mmCIF file of C-alpha atoms and ligand atoms in Angstrom:
data_model
loop_
_atom_site.group_PDB
_atom_site.id
_atom_site.type_symbol
_atom_site.label_atom_id
_atom_site.label_comp_id
_atom_site.label_asym_id
_atom_site.label_seq_id
_atom_site.Cartn_x
_atom_site.Cartn_y
_atom_site.Cartn_z
ATOM 1 C CA UNK A 1 5.763 30.850 -19.512
ATOM 2 C CA UNK A 2 4.015 34.227 -19.270
ATOM 3 C CA UNK A 3 1.684 32.727 -16.675
ATOM 4 C CA UNK A 4 4.639 31.576 -14.686
ATOM 5 C CA UNK A 5 6.337 34.999 -14.761
ATOM 6 C CA UNK A 6 3.143 36.642 -13.611
ATOM 7 C CA UNK A 7 2.763 34.309 -10.656
ATOM 8 C CA UNK A 8 6.449 34.746 -9.818
ATOM 9 C CA UNK A 9 6.033 38.492 -9.533
ATOM 10 C CA UNK A 10 3.122 37.961 -7.156
ATOM 11 C CA UNK A 11 5.198 35.423 -5.234
ATOM 12 C CA UNK A 12 8.077 37.877 -4.972
ATOM 13 C CA UNK A 13 5.787 40.570 -3.591
ATOM 14 C CA UNK A 14 4.484 38.178 -0.962
ATOM 15 C CA UNK A 15 8.003 36.995 -0.088
ATOM 16 C CA UNK A 16 9.029 40.589 0.660
ATOM 17 C CA UNK A 17 6.574 40.583 3.568
ATOM 18 C CA UNK A 18 7.474 37.138 4.751
ATOM 19 C CA UNK A 19 10.365 36.109 6.948
ATOM 20 C CA UNK A 20 12.768 34.048 4.801
ATOM 21 C CA UNK A 21 13.879 30.692 6.159
ATOM 22 C CA UNK A 22 17.137 31.570 7.976
ATOM 23 C CA UNK A 23 18.837 28.291 7.084
ATOM 24 C CA UNK A 24 18.007 28.721 3.422
ATOM 25 C CA UNK A 25 19.329 32.281 3.529
ATOM 26 C CA UNK A 26 22.576 31.090 5.148
ATOM 27 C CA UNK A 27 23.019 28.275 2.609
ATOM 28 C CA UNK A 28 22.341 30.573 -0.327
ATOM 29 C CA UNK A 29 24.679 33.263 1.061
ATOM 30 C CA UNK A 30 27.500 30.726 1.475
ATOM 31 C CA UNK A 31 26.854 29.109 -1.899
ATOM 32 C CA UNK A 32 26.731 32.346 -3.876
ATOM 33 C CA UNK A 33 29.904 33.743 -2.309
ATOM 34 C CA UNK A 34 32.038 30.682 -3.138
ATOM 35 C CA UNK A 35 34.474 30.937 -6.087
ATOM 36 C CA UNK A 36 32.356 28.303 -7.876
ATOM 37 C CA UNK A 37 28.852 29.483 -7.013
ATOM 38 C CA UNK A 38 26.735 26.603 -5.793
ATOM 39 C CA UNK A 39 23.174 25.974 -4.562
ATOM 40 C CA UNK A 40 21.818 22.817 -2.865
ATOM 41 C CA UNK A 41 19.694 20.619 -5.168
ATOM 42 C CA UNK A 42 16.969 20.337 -2.524
ATOM 43 C CA UNK A 43 15.840 23.796 -3.695
ATOM 44 C CA UNK A 44 14.621 22.360 -6.999
ATOM 45 C CA UNK A 45 11.609 20.877 -5.310
ATOM 46 C CA UNK A 46 8.809 23.344 -4.755
ATOM 47 C CA UNK A 47 5.415 22.306 -6.142
ATOM 48 C CA UNK A 48 6.399 23.156 -9.725
ATOM 49 C CA UNK A 49 9.830 21.578 -9.349
ATOM 50 C CA UNK A 50 8.318 18.334 -8.092
ATOM 51 C CA UNK A 51 5.966 18.318 -11.080
ATOM 52 C CA UNK A 52 8.896 18.883 -13.445
ATOM 53 C CA UNK A 53 10.860 16.074 -11.800
ATOM 54 C CA UNK A 54 7.848 13.770 -12.223
ATOM 55 C CA UNK A 55 7.872 14.711 -15.907
ATOM 56 C CA UNK A 56 11.619 13.972 -16.132
ATOM 57 C CA UNK A 57 11.068 10.463 -14.754
ATOM 58 C CA UNK A 58 8.903 9.651 -17.779
ATOM 59 C CA UNK A 59 11.294 11.031 -20.441
ATOM 60 C CA UNK A 60 12.769 8.557 -22.939
ATOM 61 C CA UNK A 61 16.348 9.666 -22.115
ATOM 62 C CA UNK A 62 15.888 9.450 -18.340
ATOM 63 C CA UNK A 63 16.478 5.738 -17.719
ATOM 64 C CA UNK A 64 16.964 5.643 -13.871
ATOM 65 C CA UNK A 65 13.352 5.709 -12.688
ATOM 66 C CA UNK A 66 11.930 3.010 -14.939
ATOM 67 C CA UNK A 67 15.011 0.833 -14.492
ATOM 68 C CA UNK A 68 14.792 1.045 -10.709
ATOM 69 C CA UNK A 69 11.047 0.350 -10.815
ATOM 70 C CA UNK A 70 11.637 -2.823 -12.853
ATOM 71 C CA UNK A 71 14.336 -3.952 -10.411
ATOM 72 C CA UNK A 72 12.036 -3.361 -7.433
ATOM 73 C CA UNK A 73 9.158 -5.206 -9.099
ATOM 74 C CA UNK A 74 11.210 -8.278 -9.840
ATOM 75 C CA UNK A 75 13.182 -8.414 -6.604
ATOM 76 C CA UNK A 76 11.065 -7.055 -3.740
ATOM 77 C CA UNK A 77 8.614 -9.960 -3.453
ATOM 78 C CA UNK A 78 11.576 -12.316 -2.918
ATOM 79 C CA UNK A 79 13.709 -10.028 -0.761
ATOM 80 C CA UNK A 80 10.853 -9.021 1.553
ATOM 81 C CA UNK A 81 9.701 -12.634 1.951
ATOM 82 C CA UNK A 82 13.262 -13.700 2.737
ATOM 83 C CA UNK A 83 13.897 -10.875 5.239
ATOM 84 C CA UNK A 84 10.429 -10.951 6.783
ATOM 85 C CA UNK A 85 10.424 -7.128 6.861
ATOM 86 C CA UNK A 86 7.657 -5.715 9.040
ATOM 87 C CA UNK A 87 8.630 -2.054 8.873
ATOM 88 C CA UNK A 88 9.588 0.147 5.932
ATOM 89 C CA UNK A 89 11.462 3.350 6.781
ATOM 90 C CA UNK A 90 11.803 5.430 3.632
ATOM 91 C CA UNK A 91 14.245 8.328 3.403
ATOM 92 C CA UNK A 92 13.019 11.235 1.310
ATOM 93 C CA UNK A 93 9.736 9.511 0.519
ATOM 94 C CA UNK A 94 9.419 11.239 -2.836
ATOM 95 C CA UNK A 95 7.532 8.776 -4.965
ATOM 96 C CA UNK A 96 4.796 6.809 -3.272
ATOM 97 C CA UNK A 97 4.780 4.625 -6.376
ATOM 98 C CA UNK A 98 8.069 2.931 -5.467
ATOM 99 C CA UNK A 99 6.996 2.635 -1.836
ATOM 100 C CA UNK A 100 3.886 0.797 -3.026
ATOM 101 C CA UNK A 101 5.991 -1.904 -4.676
ATOM 102 C CA UNK A 102 7.668 -2.584 -1.320
ATOM 103 C CA UNK A 103 4.480 -2.214 0.745
ATOM 104 C CA UNK A 104 2.657 -4.625 -1.574
ATOM 105 C CA UNK A 105 5.481 -7.136 -1.147
ATOM 106 C CA UNK A 106 5.161 -6.772 2.655
ATOM 107 C CA UNK A 107 1.409 -7.309 2.449
ATOM 108 C CA UNK A 108 1.875 -10.363 0.204
ATOM 109 C CA UNK A 109 4.359 -11.761 2.742
ATOM 110 C CA UNK A 110 1.656 -11.495 5.386
ATOM 111 C CA UNK A 111 2.774 -8.460 7.362
ATOM 112 C CA UNK A 112 0.282 -5.637 7.962
ATOM 113 C CA UNK A 113 3.342 -3.559 8.613
ATOM 114 C CA UNK A 114 4.478 -0.104 9.618
ATOM 115 C CA UNK A 115 5.497 2.541 7.108
ATOM 116 C CA UNK A 116 7.668 5.466 8.191
ATOM 117 C CA UNK A 117 8.080 7.977 5.348
ATOM 118 C CA UNK A 118 10.633 10.693 6.142
ATOM 119 C CA UNK A 119 10.437 13.896 4.139
ATOM 120 C CA UNK A 120 10.987 17.666 4.458
ATOM 121 C CA UNK A 121 7.515 18.485 3.205
ATOM 122 C CA UNK A 122 4.874 18.074 5.929
ATOM 123 C CA UNK A 123 1.962 18.671 3.544
ATOM 124 C CA UNK A 124 3.300 16.098 1.089
ATOM 125 C CA UNK A 125 3.661 13.575 3.933
ATOM 126 C CA UNK A 126 0.152 14.152 5.238
ATOM 127 C CA UNK A 127 -1.287 13.587 1.767
ATOM 128 C CA UNK A 128 0.790 10.449 1.127
ATOM 129 C CA UNK A 129 -0.025 9.047 4.568
ATOM 130 C CA UNK A 130 -3.787 9.304 4.215
ATOM 131 C CA UNK A 131 -3.723 7.870 0.700
ATOM 132 C CA UNK A 132 -1.637 4.868 1.754
ATOM 133 C CA UNK A 133 -3.761 4.223 4.856
ATOM 134 C CA UNK A 134 -6.745 3.969 2.533
ATOM 135 C CA UNK A 135 -4.958 1.691 0.056
ATOM 136 C CA UNK A 136 -3.368 -0.575 2.666
ATOM 137 C CA UNK A 137 -5.884 -1.298 5.414
ATOM 138 C CA UNK A 138 -4.031 -2.443 8.524
ATOM 139 C CA UNK A 139 -0.873 -0.545 7.582
ATOM 140 C CA UNK A 140 0.347 1.828 10.294
ATOM 141 C CA UNK A 141 1.763 4.997 8.763
ATOM 142 C CA UNK A 142 3.986 7.123 10.991
ATOM 143 C CA UNK A 143 5.368 10.026 8.937
ATOM 144 C CA UNK A 144 8.446 11.886 10.179
ATOM 145 C CA UNK A 145 9.097 15.459 9.027
ATOM 146 C CA UNK A 146 12.863 15.884 8.694
ATOM 147 C CA UNK A 147 15.567 17.015 6.283
ATOM 148 C CA UNK A 148 17.523 13.789 5.767
ATOM 149 C CA UNK A 149 20.553 15.853 4.733
ATOM 150 C CA UNK A 150 20.622 17.285 8.280
ATOM 151 C CA UNK A 151 19.278 14.800 10.773
ATOM 152 C CA UNK A 152 16.416 12.414 11.318
ATOM 153 C CA UNK A 153 15.336 10.006 14.023
ATOM 154 C CA UNK A 154 12.802 7.286 13.284
ATOM 155 C CA UNK A 155 10.577 6.102 16.163
ATOM 156 C CA UNK A 156 12.605 3.729 18.347
ATOM 157 C CA UNK A 157 10.028 0.943 18.853
ATOM 158 C CA UNK A 158 9.444 -0.111 15.228
ATOM 159 C CA UNK A 159 8.467 -3.743 14.531
ATOM 160 C CA UNK A 160 11.518 -5.805 13.685
ATOM 161 C CA UNK A 161 13.037 -6.446 11.209
ATOM 162 C CA UNK A 162 12.924 -3.061 9.471
ATOM 163 C CA UNK A 163 13.934 -2.220 5.944
ATOM 164 C CA UNK A 164 15.431 1.256 5.492
ATOM 165 C CA UNK A 165 15.118 2.441 1.894
ATOM 166 C CA UNK A 166 16.799 5.299 0.053
ATOM 167 C CA UNK A 167 15.760 5.079 -3.582
ATOM 168 C CA UNK A 168 16.036 6.955 -6.860
ATOM 169 C CA UNK A 169 19.810 7.321 -6.834
ATOM 170 C CA UNK A 170 19.436 10.410 -4.640
ATOM 171 C CA UNK A 171 22.537 9.395 -2.649
ATOM 172 C CA UNK A 172 24.337 10.715 -5.761
ATOM 173 C CA UNK A 173 23.326 14.271 -4.853
ATOM 174 C CA UNK A 174 25.640 14.198 -1.825
ATOM 175 C CA UNK A 175 29.366 14.853 -1.824
ATOM 176 C CA UNK A 176 31.083 11.724 -0.435
ATOM 177 C CA UNK A 177 31.630 13.052 3.127
ATOM 178 C CA UNK A 178 27.959 14.065 3.378
ATOM 179 C CA UNK A 179 26.867 10.761 1.826
ATOM 180 C CA UNK A 180 28.875 8.877 4.461
ATOM 181 C CA UNK A 181 27.385 10.977 7.285
ATOM 182 C CA UNK A 182 23.887 10.272 5.947
ATOM 183 C CA UNK A 183 24.506 6.520 5.696
ATOM 184 C CA UNK A 184 26.098 6.649 9.156
ATOM 185 C CA UNK A 185 22.862 8.053 10.587
ATOM 186 C CA UNK A 186 20.938 5.194 8.953
ATOM 187 C CA UNK A 187 23.474 2.741 10.382
ATOM 188 C CA UNK A 188 23.034 4.271 13.858
ATOM 189 C CA UNK A 189 19.255 3.753 13.686
ATOM 190 C CA UNK A 190 19.508 0.156 12.399
ATOM 191 C CA UNK A 191 19.349 -2.946 14.597
ATOM 192 C CA UNK A 192 21.324 -6.113 13.865
ATOM 193 C CA UNK A 193 18.684 -7.760 11.664
ATOM 194 C CA UNK A 194 17.538 -4.592 9.873
ATOM 195 C CA UNK A 195 18.538 -3.942 6.272
ATOM 196 C CA UNK A 196 19.294 -0.891 4.158
ATOM 197 C CA UNK A 197 18.114 -0.821 0.528
ATOM 198 C CA UNK A 198 19.658 1.828 -1.725
ATOM 199 C CA UNK A 199 19.144 2.647 -5.401
ATOM 200 C CA UNK A 200 22.249 3.853 -7.262
ATOM 201 C CA UNK A 201 22.819 5.101 -10.768
ATOM 202 C CA UNK A 202 25.783 3.356 -12.372
ATOM 203 C CA UNK A 203 28.871 4.514 -14.282
ATOM 204 C CA UNK A 204 28.304 3.970 -17.976
ATOM 205 C CA UNK A 205 28.822 5.326 -21.457
ATOM 206 C CA UNK A 206 29.177 9.108 -21.077
ATOM 207 C CA UNK A 207 26.764 9.854 -23.945
ATOM 208 C CA UNK A 208 24.050 7.791 -22.327
ATOM 209 C CA UNK A 209 24.349 9.483 -18.958
ATOM 210 C CA UNK A 210 24.722 12.990 -20.414
ATOM 211 C CA UNK A 211 21.616 12.492 -22.565
ATOM 212 C CA UNK A 212 19.603 11.726 -19.408
ATOM 213 C CA UNK A 213 20.373 15.259 -18.144
ATOM 214 C CA UNK A 214 20.027 17.017 -21.527
ATOM 215 C CA UNK A 215 16.653 15.772 -22.731
ATOM 216 C CA UNK A 216 15.449 16.846 -26.149
ATOM 217 C CA UNK A 217 12.235 18.374 -24.777
ATOM 218 C CA UNK A 218 14.086 20.741 -22.448
ATOM 219 C CA UNK A 219 12.281 19.565 -19.319
ATOM 220 C CA UNK A 220 15.549 19.207 -17.376
ATOM 221 C CA UNK A 221 16.528 22.743 -18.441
ATOM 222 C CA UNK A 222 13.247 24.089 -17.076
ATOM 223 C CA UNK A 223 13.681 22.014 -13.903
ATOM 224 C CA UNK A 224 17.158 23.500 -13.470
ATOM 225 C CA UNK A 225 16.012 27.110 -14.000
ATOM 226 C CA UNK A 226 13.060 26.538 -11.645
ATOM 227 C CA UNK A 227 15.529 26.770 -8.742
ATOM 228 C CA UNK A 228 15.901 30.500 -9.470
ATOM 229 C CA UNK A 229 12.120 30.912 -9.234
ATOM 230 C CA UNK A 230 12.189 29.054 -5.914
ATOM 231 C CA UNK A 231 14.803 31.551 -4.659
ATOM 232 C CA UNK A 232 12.722 34.481 -5.935
ATOM 233 C CA UNK A 233 9.635 33.115 -4.161
ATOM 234 C CA UNK A 234 11.354 32.239 -0.900
ATOM 235 C CA UNK A 235 13.906 35.033 -0.570
ATOM 236 C CA UNK A 236 12.449 37.809 -2.726
ATOM 237 C CA UNK A 237 15.484 37.831 -5.034
ATOM 238 C CA UNK A 238 15.210 39.117 -8.609
ATOM 239 C CA UNK A 239 16.852 36.358 -10.658
ATOM 240 C CA UNK A 240 15.794 36.435 -14.315
ATOM 241 C CA UNK A 241 15.737 32.726 -15.258
ATOM 242 C CA UNK A 242 15.758 33.629 -18.957
ATOM 243 C CA UNK A 243 19.300 34.997 -18.564
ATOM 244 C CA UNK A 244 20.633 31.638 -17.352
ATOM 245 C CA UNK A 245 21.320 28.652 -19.579
ATOM 246 C CA UNK A 246 21.075 25.002 -18.567
ATOM 247 C CA UNK A 247 24.314 23.020 -18.766
ATOM 248 C CA UNK A 248 24.828 19.400 -17.685
ATOM 249 C CA UNK A 249 27.995 17.394 -18.270
ATOM 250 C CA UNK A 250 29.807 14.336 -16.960
ATOM 251 C CA UNK A 251 32.844 15.056 -14.777
ATOM 252 C CA UNK A 252 34.888 11.852 -15.134
ATOM 253 C CA UNK A 253 37.407 12.399 -12.290
ATOM 254 C CA UNK A 254 34.680 12.311 -9.645
ATOM 255 C CA UNK A 255 32.311 10.144 -11.708
ATOM 256 C CA UNK A 256 29.460 12.597 -11.572
ATOM 257 C CA UNK A 257 27.021 14.606 -13.603
ATOM 258 C CA UNK A 258 27.181 18.304 -12.790
ATOM 259 C CA UNK A 259 24.271 20.592 -13.540
ATOM 260 C CA UNK A 260 24.967 24.291 -13.848
ATOM 261 C CA UNK A 261 23.051 27.471 -14.639
ATOM 262 C CA UNK A 262 25.255 29.650 -16.808
ATOM 263 C CA UNK A 263 24.738 33.420 -16.891
ATOM 264 C CA UNK A 264 24.415 34.503 -20.529
ATOM 265 C CA UNK A 265 25.426 38.085 -19.651
ATOM 266 C CA UNK A 266 27.225 40.128 -17.021
ATOM 267 C CA UNK A 267 24.623 40.988 -14.397
ATOM 268 C CA UNK A 268 23.897 41.808 -10.757
ATOM 269 C CA UNK A 269 21.170 39.976 -8.879
ATOM 270 C CA UNK A 270 19.614 41.452 -5.726
ATOM 271 C CA UNK A 271 19.088 38.933 -2.918
ATOM 272 C CA UNK A 272 17.460 40.526 0.170
ATOM 273 C CA UNK A 273 19.517 39.753 3.272
ATOM 274 C CA UNK A 274 22.579 38.993 1.157
ATOM 275 C CA UNK A 275 22.999 41.949 -1.202
ATOM 276 C CA UNK A 276 24.010 42.291 -4.842
ATOM 277 C CA UNK A 277 25.453 39.144 -6.369
ATOM 278 C CA UNK A 278 27.626 39.685 -9.421
ATOM 279 C CA UNK A 279 27.700 37.292 -12.375
ATOM 280 C CA UNK A 280 30.217 37.518 -15.166
ATOM 281 C CA UNK A 281 29.108 36.481 -18.645
ATOM 282 C CA UNK A 282 29.562 32.691 -18.758
ATOM 283 C CA UNK A 283 29.854 32.379 -14.972
ATOM 284 C CA UNK A 284 27.827 29.504 -13.534
ATOM 285 C CA UNK A 285 26.035 28.298 -10.444
ATOM 286 C CA UNK A 286 26.443 24.568 -9.828
ATOM 287 C CA UNK A 287 22.932 23.417 -8.865
ATOM 288 C CA UNK A 288 23.436 19.664 -8.598
ATOM 289 C CA UNK A 289 25.928 16.856 -8.594
ATOM 290 C CA UNK A 290 24.715 13.350 -9.358
ATOM 291 C CA UNK A 291 27.467 10.871 -8.508
ATOM 292 C CA UNK A 292 27.557 7.613 -10.437
ATOM 293 C CA UNK A 293 28.671 4.403 -8.787
ATOM 294 C CA UNK A 294 29.750 0.815 -9.279
ATOM 295 C CA UNK A 295 29.848 -2.128 -6.943
ATOM 296 C CA UNK A 296 33.224 -1.218 -5.464
ATOM 297 C CA UNK A 297 32.386 2.465 -4.848
ATOM 298 C CA UNK A 298 29.181 1.424 -3.041
ATOM 299 C CA UNK A 299 31.127 -1.157 -1.019
ATOM 300 C CA UNK A 300 33.501 1.631 0.049
ATOM 301 C CA UNK A 301 30.735 4.110 0.826
ATOM 302 C CA UNK A 302 28.926 1.498 2.920
ATOM 303 C CA UNK A 303 32.042 0.403 4.761
ATOM 304 C CA UNK A 304 32.968 4.022 5.608
ATOM 305 C CA UNK A 305 29.530 4.250 7.265
ATOM 306 C CA UNK A 306 29.816 0.945 9.144
ATOM 307 C CA UNK A 307 27.692 -1.012 6.690
ATOM 308 C CA UNK A 308 28.525 -4.163 4.756
ATOM 309 C CA UNK A 309 27.260 -4.670 1.205
ATOM 310 C CA UNK A 310 25.210 -7.849 1.386
ATOM 311 C CA UNK A 311 23.533 -7.924 -2.043
ATOM 312 C CA UNK A 312 24.024 -6.140 -5.348
ATOM 313 C CA UNK A 313 21.410 -6.240 -8.143
ATOM 314 C CA UNK A 314 22.035 -4.348 -11.376
ATOM 315 C CA UNK A 315 19.556 -4.504 -14.258
ATOM 316 C CA UNK A 316 20.552 -6.557 -17.343
ATOM 317 C CA UNK A 317 21.888 -3.435 -19.127
ATOM 318 C CA UNK A 318 23.847 -2.463 -15.984
ATOM 319 C CA UNK A 319 22.382 1.042 -15.912
ATOM 320 C CA UNK A 320 21.177 1.131 -12.305
ATOM 321 C CA UNK A 321 21.499 -1.084 -9.243
ATOM 322 C CA UNK A 322 19.831 -1.898 -5.962
ATOM 323 C CA UNK A 323 22.240 -2.437 -3.077
ATOM 324 C CA UNK A 324 21.409 -4.018 0.253
ATOM 325 C CA UNK A 325 23.502 -3.248 3.307
ATOM 326 C CA UNK A 326 23.582 -4.696 6.807
ATOM 327 C CA UNK A 327 25.412 -3.467 9.908
ATOM 328 C CA UNK A 328 29.078 -4.293 9.326
HETATM 329 C C1 LIG B 401 16.380 12.599 -7.973
HETATM 330 C C2 LIG B 401 18.583 13.269 -7.515
HETATM 331 C C3 LIG B 401 18.180 11.123 -8.417
HETATM 332 O O1 LIG B 401 20.246 13.042 -9.960
HETATM 333 O O2 LIG B 401 19.177 12.013 -11.528
HETATM 334 C C4 LIG B 401 17.062 14.453 -12.579
HETATM 335 C C5 LIG B 401 17.529 14.478 -10.030
HETATM 336 N N1 LIG B 401 18.343 16.011 -11.841
HETATM 337 N N2 LIG B 401 17.452 15.211 -13.614
HETATM 338 C C6 LIG B 401 19.188 12.680 -10.504
HETATM 339 C C7 LIG B 401 17.635 14.967 -11.447
HETATM 340 C C8 LIG B 401 18.213 16.155 -13.158
HETATM 341 C C9 LIG B 401 17.850 13.026 -9.856
HETATM 342 N N3 LIG B 401 17.759 12.529 -8.451
#
């Protein structure tokens, strides 16, 4: 912890001499001036945040990752063989491990294949691309650097049919209108025989889902607070993460987990380019929503984006599901 604070101070000093990302500054300014302060969950994921998320995926309480992996392992060999997929376009190519399950199924089905990982982090993509080229000789890897929340355009001449994949339940991070816009962009890129594969976390016993975001080891709490360190590094702000508490709860009206950082005292935080931001004691920043779904909510989401739900595969405990969509 001390180590981390030390490096943060250095990071802050550097950030003061660096031009902050103007879009980040605008998003943070808007989010921190709203009545319910809010920050986009994409700012969890600097190097440390990605490490913490990796750690979360292995926690006993965090069921989504291992459940999705098991679903992919049992279903992909059949689905890929049936579809004859020759291209995999992956949105937010976070975990190369899940991609491997699909790429291995493509290889087993006899297609050398093309892999198009789309991610915001260019360095992450370069690393993933060279590793996969080594592991899958004959595979063409064409990374695309883009923020999928904003816009993305895959190469137009991809071998057909293509499978678009958006895994991990990350669709849950988007408010419904933004989720529909995102799926609409996928739909616009798809051809008639392409498919869209999406992982979704399911509505379930509230205690089970709340436990997944309140792990006993406090990794999720550290992950949540890490966003303040990301802001300090990128914008030169002076957030003290120790004065914010992790809170995660299920909001049943909108079927979603909300993660907040709650100020434990009245305080002012200096954000260069924005000014002093006031926090009352107990006031919170919402850092993430994670919407939970069922078959009918996915059907609706798909149909609003011009997609038709073709297949639906939950695990035996009905914790998580894989959905396949086709142009409607
Ligand atoms: C990667 C967005 C799917 O919402 O469960 C994990 C992120 N947040 N623990 C999720 C997360 C807190 C995760 N997603």
